[in-house]
mmCIF file of C-alpha atoms in Angstrom:
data_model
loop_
_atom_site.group_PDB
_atom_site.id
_atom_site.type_symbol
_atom_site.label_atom_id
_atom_site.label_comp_id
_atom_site.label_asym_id
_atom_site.label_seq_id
_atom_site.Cartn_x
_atom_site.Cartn_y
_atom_site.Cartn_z
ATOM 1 C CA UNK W 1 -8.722 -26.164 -6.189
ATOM 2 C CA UNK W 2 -10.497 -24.681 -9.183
ATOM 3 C CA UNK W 3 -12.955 -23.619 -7.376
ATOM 4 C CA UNK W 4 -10.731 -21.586 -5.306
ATOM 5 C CA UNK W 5 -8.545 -20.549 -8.366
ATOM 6 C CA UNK W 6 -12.203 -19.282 -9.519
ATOM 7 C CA UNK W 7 -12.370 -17.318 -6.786
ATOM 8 C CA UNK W 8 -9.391 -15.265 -6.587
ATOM 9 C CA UNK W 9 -9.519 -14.433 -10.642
ATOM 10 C CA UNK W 10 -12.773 -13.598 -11.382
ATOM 11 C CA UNK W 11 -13.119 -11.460 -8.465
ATOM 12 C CA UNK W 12 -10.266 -9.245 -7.861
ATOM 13 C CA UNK W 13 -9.231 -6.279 -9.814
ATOM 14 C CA UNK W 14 -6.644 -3.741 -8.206
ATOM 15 C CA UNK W 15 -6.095 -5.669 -5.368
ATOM 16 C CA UNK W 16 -4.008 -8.117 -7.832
ATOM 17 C CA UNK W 17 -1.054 -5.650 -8.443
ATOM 18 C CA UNK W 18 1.065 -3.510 -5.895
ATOM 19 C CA UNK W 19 2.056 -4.795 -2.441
ATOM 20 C CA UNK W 20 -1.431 -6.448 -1.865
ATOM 21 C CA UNK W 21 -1.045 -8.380 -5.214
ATOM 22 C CA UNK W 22 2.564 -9.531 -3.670
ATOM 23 C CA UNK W 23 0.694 -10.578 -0.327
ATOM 24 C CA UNK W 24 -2.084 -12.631 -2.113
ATOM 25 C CA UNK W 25 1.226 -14.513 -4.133
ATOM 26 C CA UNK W 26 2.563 -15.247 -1.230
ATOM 27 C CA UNK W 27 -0.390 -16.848 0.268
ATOM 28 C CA UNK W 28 -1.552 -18.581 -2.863
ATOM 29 C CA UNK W 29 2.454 -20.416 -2.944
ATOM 30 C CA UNK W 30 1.209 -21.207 0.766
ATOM 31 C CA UNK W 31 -2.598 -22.101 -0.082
ATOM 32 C CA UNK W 32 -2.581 -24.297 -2.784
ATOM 33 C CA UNK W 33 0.292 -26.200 -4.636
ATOM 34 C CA UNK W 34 2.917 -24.409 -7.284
ATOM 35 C CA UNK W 35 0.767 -25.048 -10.805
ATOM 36 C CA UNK W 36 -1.983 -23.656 -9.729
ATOM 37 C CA UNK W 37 0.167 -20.646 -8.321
ATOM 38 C CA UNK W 38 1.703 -19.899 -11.180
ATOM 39 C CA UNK W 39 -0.954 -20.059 -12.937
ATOM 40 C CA UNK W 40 -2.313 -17.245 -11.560
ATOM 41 C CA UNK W 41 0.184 -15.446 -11.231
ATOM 42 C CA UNK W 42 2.837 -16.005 -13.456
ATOM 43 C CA UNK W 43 1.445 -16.733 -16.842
ATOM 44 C CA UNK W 44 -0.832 -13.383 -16.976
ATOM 45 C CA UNK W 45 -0.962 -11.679 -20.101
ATOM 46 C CA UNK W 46 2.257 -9.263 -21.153
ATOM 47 C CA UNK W 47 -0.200 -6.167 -21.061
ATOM 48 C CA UNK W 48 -1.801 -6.928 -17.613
ATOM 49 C CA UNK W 49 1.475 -7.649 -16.597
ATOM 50 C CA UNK W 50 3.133 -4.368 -17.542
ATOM 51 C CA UNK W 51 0.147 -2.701 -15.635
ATOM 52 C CA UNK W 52 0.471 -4.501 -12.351
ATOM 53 C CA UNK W 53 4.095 -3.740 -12.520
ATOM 54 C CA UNK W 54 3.085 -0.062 -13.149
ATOM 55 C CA UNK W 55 1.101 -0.207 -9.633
ATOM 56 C CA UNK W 56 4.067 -1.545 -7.936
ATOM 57 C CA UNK W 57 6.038 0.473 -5.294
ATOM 58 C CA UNK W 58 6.987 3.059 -5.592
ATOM 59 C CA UNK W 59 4.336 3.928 -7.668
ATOM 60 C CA UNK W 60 1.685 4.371 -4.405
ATOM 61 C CA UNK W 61 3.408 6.906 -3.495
ATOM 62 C CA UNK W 62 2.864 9.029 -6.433
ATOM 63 C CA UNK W 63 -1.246 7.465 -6.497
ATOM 64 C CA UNK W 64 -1.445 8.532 -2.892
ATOM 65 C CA UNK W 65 -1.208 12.286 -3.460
ATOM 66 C CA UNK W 66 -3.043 12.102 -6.837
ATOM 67 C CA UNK W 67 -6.821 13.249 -6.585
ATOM 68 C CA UNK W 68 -9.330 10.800 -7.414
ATOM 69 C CA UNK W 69 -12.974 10.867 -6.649
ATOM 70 C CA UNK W 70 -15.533 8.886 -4.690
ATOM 71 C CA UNK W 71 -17.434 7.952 -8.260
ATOM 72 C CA UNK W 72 -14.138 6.777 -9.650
ATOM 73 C CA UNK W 73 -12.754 4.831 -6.567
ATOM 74 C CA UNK W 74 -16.383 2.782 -6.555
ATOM 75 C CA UNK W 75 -16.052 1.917 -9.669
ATOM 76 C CA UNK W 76 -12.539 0.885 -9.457
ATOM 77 C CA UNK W 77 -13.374 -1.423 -6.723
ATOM 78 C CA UNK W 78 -14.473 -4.910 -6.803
ATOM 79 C CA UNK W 79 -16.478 -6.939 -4.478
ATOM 80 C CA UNK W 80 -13.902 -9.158 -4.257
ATOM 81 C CA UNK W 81 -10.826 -6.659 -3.620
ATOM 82 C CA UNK W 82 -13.000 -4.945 -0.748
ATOM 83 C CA UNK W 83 -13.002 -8.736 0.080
ATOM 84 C CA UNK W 84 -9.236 -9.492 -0.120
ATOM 85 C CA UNK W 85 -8.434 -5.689 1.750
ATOM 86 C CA UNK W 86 -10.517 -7.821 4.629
ATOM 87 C CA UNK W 87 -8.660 -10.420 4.806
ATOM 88 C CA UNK W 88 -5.045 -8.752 4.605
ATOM 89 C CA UNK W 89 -6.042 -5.958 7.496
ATOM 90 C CA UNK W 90 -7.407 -8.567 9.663
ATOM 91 C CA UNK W 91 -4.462 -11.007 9.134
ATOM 92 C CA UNK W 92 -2.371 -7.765 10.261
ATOM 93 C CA UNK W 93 -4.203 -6.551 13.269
ATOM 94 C CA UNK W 94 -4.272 -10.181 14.720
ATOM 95 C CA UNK W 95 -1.104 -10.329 14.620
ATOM 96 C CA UNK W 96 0.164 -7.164 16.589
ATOM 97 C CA UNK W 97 -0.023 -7.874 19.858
ATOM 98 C CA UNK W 98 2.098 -11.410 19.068
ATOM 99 C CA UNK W 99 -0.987 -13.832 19.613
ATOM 100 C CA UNK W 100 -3.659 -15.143 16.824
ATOM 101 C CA UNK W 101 -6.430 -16.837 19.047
ATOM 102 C CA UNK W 102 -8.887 -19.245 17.790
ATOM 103 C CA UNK W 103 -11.466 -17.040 18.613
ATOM 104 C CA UNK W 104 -10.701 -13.831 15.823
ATOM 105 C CA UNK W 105 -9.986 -16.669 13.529
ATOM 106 C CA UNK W 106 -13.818 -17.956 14.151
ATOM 107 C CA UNK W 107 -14.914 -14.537 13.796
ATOM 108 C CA UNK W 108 -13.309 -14.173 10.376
ATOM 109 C CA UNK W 109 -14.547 -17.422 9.320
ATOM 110 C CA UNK W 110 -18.200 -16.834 11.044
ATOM 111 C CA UNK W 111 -17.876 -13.173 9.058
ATOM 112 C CA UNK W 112 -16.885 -14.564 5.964
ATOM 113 C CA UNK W 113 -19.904 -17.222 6.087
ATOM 114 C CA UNK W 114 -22.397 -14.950 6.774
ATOM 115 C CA UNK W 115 -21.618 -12.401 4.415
ATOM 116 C CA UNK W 116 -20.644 -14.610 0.811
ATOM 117 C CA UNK W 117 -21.754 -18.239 2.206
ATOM 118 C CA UNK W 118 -20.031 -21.341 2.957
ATOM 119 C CA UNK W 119 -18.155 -22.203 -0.110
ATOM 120 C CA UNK W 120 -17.043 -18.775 -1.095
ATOM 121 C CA UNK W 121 -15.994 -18.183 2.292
ATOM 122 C CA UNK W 122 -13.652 -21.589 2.331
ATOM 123 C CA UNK W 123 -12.183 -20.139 -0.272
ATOM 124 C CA UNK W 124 -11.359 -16.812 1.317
ATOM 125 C CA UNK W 125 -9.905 -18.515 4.275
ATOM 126 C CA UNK W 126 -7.659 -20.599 2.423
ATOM 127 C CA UNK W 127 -5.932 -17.631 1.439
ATOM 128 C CA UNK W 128 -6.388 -15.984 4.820
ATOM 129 C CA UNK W 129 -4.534 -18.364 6.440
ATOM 130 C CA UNK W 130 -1.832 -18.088 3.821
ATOM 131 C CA UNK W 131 -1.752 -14.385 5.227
ATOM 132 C CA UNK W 132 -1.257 -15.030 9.093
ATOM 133 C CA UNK W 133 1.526 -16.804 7.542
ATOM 134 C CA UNK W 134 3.527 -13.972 6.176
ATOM 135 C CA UNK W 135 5.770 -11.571 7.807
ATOM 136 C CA UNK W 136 6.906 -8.810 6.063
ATOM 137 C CA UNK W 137 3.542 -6.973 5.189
ATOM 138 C CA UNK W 138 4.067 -3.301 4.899
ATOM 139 C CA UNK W 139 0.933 -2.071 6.937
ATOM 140 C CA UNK W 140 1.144 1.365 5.332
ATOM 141 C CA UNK W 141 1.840 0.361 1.872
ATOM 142 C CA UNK W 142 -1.256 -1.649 1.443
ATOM 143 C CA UNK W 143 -3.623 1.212 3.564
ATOM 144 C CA UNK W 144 -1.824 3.253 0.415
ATOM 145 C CA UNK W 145 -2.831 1.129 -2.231
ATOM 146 C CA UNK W 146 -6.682 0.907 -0.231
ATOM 147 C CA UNK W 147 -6.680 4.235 -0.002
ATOM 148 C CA UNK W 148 -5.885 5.310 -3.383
ATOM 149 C CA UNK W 149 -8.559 3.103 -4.834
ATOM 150 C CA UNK W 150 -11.539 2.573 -2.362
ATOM 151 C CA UNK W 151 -13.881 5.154 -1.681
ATOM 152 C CA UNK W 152 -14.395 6.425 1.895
ATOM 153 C CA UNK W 153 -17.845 4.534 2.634
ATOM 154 C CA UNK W 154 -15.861 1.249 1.914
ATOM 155 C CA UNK W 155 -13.056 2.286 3.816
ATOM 156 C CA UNK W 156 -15.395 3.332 7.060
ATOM 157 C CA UNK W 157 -16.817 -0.273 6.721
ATOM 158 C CA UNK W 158 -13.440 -1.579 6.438
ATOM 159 C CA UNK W 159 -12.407 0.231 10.075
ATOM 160 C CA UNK W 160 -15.590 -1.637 11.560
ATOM 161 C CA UNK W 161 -14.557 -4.607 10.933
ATOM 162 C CA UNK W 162 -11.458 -4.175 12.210
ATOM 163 C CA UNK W 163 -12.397 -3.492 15.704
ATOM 164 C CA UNK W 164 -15.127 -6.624 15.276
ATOM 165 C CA UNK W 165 -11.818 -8.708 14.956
ATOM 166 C CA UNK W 166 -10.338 -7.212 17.776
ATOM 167 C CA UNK W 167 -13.231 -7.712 20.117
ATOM 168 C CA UNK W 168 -13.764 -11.061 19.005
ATOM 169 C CA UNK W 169 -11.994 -13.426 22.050
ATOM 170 C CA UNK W 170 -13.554 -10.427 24.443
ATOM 171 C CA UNK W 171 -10.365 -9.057 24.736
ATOM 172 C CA UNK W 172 -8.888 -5.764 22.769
ATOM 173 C CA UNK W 173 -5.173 -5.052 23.494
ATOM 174 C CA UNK W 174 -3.502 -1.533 23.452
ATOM 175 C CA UNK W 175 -1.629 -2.947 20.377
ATOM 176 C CA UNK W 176 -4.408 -3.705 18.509
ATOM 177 C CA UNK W 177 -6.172 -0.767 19.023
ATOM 178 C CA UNK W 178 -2.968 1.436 18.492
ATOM 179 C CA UNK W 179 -2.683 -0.616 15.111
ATOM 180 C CA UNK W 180 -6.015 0.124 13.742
ATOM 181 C CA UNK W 181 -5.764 3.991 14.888
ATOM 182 C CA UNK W 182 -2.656 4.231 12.983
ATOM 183 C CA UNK W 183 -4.740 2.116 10.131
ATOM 184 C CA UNK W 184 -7.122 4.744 10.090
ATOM 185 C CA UNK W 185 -4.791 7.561 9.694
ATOM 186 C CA UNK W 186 -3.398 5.564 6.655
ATOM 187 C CA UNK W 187 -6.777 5.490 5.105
ATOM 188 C CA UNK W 188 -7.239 8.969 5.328
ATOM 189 C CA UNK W 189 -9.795 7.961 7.784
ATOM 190 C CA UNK W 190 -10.044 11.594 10.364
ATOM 191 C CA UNK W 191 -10.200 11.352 14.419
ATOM 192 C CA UNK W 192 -14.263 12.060 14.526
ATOM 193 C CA UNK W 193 -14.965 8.604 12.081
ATOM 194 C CA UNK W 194 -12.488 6.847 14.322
ATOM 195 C CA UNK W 195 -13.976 7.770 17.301
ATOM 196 C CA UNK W 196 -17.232 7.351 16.029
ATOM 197 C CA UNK W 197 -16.618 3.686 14.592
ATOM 198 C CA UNK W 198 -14.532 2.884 18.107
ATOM 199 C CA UNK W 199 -17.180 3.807 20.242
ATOM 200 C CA UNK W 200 -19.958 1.417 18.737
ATOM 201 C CA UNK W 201 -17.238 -1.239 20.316
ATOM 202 C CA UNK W 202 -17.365 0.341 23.936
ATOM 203 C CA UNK W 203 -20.326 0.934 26.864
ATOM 204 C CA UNK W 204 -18.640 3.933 27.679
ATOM 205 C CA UNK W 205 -21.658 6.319 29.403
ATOM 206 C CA UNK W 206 -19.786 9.342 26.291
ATOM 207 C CA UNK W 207 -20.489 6.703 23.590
ATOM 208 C CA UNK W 208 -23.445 7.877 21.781
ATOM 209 C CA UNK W 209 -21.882 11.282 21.802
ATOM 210 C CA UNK W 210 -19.077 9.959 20.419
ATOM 211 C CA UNK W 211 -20.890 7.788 17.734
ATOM 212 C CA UNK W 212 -22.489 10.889 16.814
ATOM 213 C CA UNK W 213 -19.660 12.753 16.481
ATOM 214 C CA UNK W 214 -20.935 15.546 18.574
ATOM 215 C CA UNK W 215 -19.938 16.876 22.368
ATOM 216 C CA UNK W 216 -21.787 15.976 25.664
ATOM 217 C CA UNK W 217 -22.598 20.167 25.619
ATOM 218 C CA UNK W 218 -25.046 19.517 22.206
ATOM 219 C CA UNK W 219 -28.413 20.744 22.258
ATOM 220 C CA UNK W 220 -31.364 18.328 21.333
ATOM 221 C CA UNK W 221 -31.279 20.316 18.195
ATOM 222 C CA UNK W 222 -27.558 19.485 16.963
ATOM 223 C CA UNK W 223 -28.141 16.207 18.507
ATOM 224 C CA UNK W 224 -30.852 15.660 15.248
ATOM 225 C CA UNK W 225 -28.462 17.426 13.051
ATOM 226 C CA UNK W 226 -25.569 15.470 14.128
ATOM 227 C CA UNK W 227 -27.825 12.307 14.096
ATOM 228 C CA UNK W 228 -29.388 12.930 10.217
ATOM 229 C CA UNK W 229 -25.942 13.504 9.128
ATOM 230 C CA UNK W 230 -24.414 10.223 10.297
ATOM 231 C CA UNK W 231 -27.216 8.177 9.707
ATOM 232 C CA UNK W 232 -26.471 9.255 6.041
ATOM 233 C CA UNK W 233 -22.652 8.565 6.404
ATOM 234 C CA UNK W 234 -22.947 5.204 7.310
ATOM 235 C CA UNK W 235 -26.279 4.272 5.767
ATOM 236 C CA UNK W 236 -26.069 0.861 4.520
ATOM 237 C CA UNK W 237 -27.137 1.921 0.803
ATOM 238 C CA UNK W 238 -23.387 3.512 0.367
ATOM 239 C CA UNK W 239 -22.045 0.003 -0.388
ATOM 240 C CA UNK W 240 -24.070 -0.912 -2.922
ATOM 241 C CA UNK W 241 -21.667 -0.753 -5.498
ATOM 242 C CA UNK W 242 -20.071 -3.286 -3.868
ATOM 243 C CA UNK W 243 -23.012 -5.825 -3.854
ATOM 244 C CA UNK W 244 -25.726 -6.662 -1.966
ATOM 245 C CA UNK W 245 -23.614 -8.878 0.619
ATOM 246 C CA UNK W 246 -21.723 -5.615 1.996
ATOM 247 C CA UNK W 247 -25.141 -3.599 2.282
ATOM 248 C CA UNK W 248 -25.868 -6.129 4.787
ATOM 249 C CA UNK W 249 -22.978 -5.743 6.246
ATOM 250 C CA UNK W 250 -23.251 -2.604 6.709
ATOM 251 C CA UNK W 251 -26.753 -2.379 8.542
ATOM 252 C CA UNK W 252 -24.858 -3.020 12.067
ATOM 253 C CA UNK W 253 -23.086 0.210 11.725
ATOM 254 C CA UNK W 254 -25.697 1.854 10.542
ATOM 255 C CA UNK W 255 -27.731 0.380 13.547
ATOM 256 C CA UNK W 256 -25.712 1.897 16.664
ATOM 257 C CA UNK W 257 -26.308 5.410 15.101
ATOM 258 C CA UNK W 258 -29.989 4.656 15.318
ATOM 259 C CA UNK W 259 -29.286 3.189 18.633
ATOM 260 C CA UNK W 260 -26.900 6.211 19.865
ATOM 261 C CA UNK W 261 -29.329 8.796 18.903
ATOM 262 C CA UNK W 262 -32.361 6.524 21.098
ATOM 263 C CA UNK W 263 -30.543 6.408 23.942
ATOM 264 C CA UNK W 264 -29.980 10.324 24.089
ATOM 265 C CA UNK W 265 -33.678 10.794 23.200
ATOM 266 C CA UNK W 266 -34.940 8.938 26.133
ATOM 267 C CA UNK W 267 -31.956 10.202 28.248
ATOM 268 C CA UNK W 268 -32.903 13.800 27.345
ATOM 269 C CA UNK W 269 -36.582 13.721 26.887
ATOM 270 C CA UNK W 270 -36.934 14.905 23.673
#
């Protein structure tokens, strides 16, 4: 257990307070047993108390509409609360169309492994299946507090995963995908990104259009535009303020746009 207790304080910053801070104490009282709850949680400093309660609801609200930069969201964010924003968002989308199957929960387990390695990922799914146990999570209240402190790269990244989860037991329900859409909007995330992000999930023959953000009436020339300026959208290098495990994470994105624009090269002849 104090390895886990580790875990969740050292690498968390934001993500401790508002309604994703209540979410994580809910899961913790589910995870592990009341001591070690309370611990973290209830016996934090006065200050750093009085500043989570400050980032409460309704105070989102207010953070939502205030302008803050892409410099200042990076640096606001922790590897481990781009981490926790995982876990919440996928515990949320596996639940809406009223079944969890074994098979997302492998993939967030397999994901999890891959990207921090075994023991840190235990961890994380300790509290991640404290999540799937909780109810009453306010989807747009915690895409509020994302949103007001992750930058948009992170946030893009965050959308791909999503739809990873969805397509993990090879079948995506209108639910889900509804779900994430309305996700997206919460994260300030426009209709082009979505699109683009959703169709690296399909074979649809308008995909690498779509993944380029571009229309099937592009010449080859806005095809290379449209193609240089996504590549550096989504290129893997964007998350490095998160650490190195998220760059990697990143490089399947950042793939299919390499892939998209190939297949309209050969397709085209150019």
């Amino acid at each position: 257990m104090s390895g886990f207790a580790s875990w969740i304080g050292g690498a968390l910053g934001w993500t401790l307070g508002g309604p994703i801070g209540a979410a994580i104490g809910f899961a913790i009282g589910a995870a592990v047993d009341k001591a070690t709850s309370k611990g973290l949680l209830l016996e934090e400093p006065k200050q750093q108390k009085r500043q989570r309660r400050k980032r409460a609801e309704p105070t989102y609200e207010k953070r939502r509409r205030r302008r803050t930069s892409s410099a200042e969201k990076q640096s606001q964010t922790k590897s481990g609360d781009f981490e926790v924003s995982l876990l919440v968002l996928s515990a949320v989308v596996m639940k809406a169309d009223g079944e969890i199957s074994q098979a997302e929960k492998d993939y967030v387990r397999n994901y999890f492994v891959k990207m921090y390695g075994k023991e840190r990922a235990n961890h994380a799914f300790q509290l991640f299946n404290g999540l799937l146990k909780k109810e009453d999570i306010s989807t747009r209240q915690i895409c509020q507090q994302i949103q007001s402190h992750m930058d948009h790269s992170s946030r893009l990244q965050l959308l791909h995963y999503l739809f990873g989860v969805t397509k993990a037991d090879g079948h995506v329900s209108e639910e889900e995908v509804e779900l994430i859409e309305k996700i997206a909007g919460y994260l300030y995330i426009n209709d082009r990104d979505y699109q683009s992000i959703k169709a690296m999930f399909y074979n649809a023959v308008d995909s690498a259009y779509r993944i380029l953000e571009i229309d099937k009436s592009a010449t080859n020339n806005e095809i290379k535009k449209a193609y240089r300026k996504m590549a550096k959208k989504y290129h893997p290098d964007k998350l490095q303020h998160l650490g190195e495990e998220h760059v990697k994470g990143a490089e399947e994105k950042f793939q299919r746009v390499q892939k998209a624009y190939e297949q309209l090269q050969e397709k085209r002849g150019f």
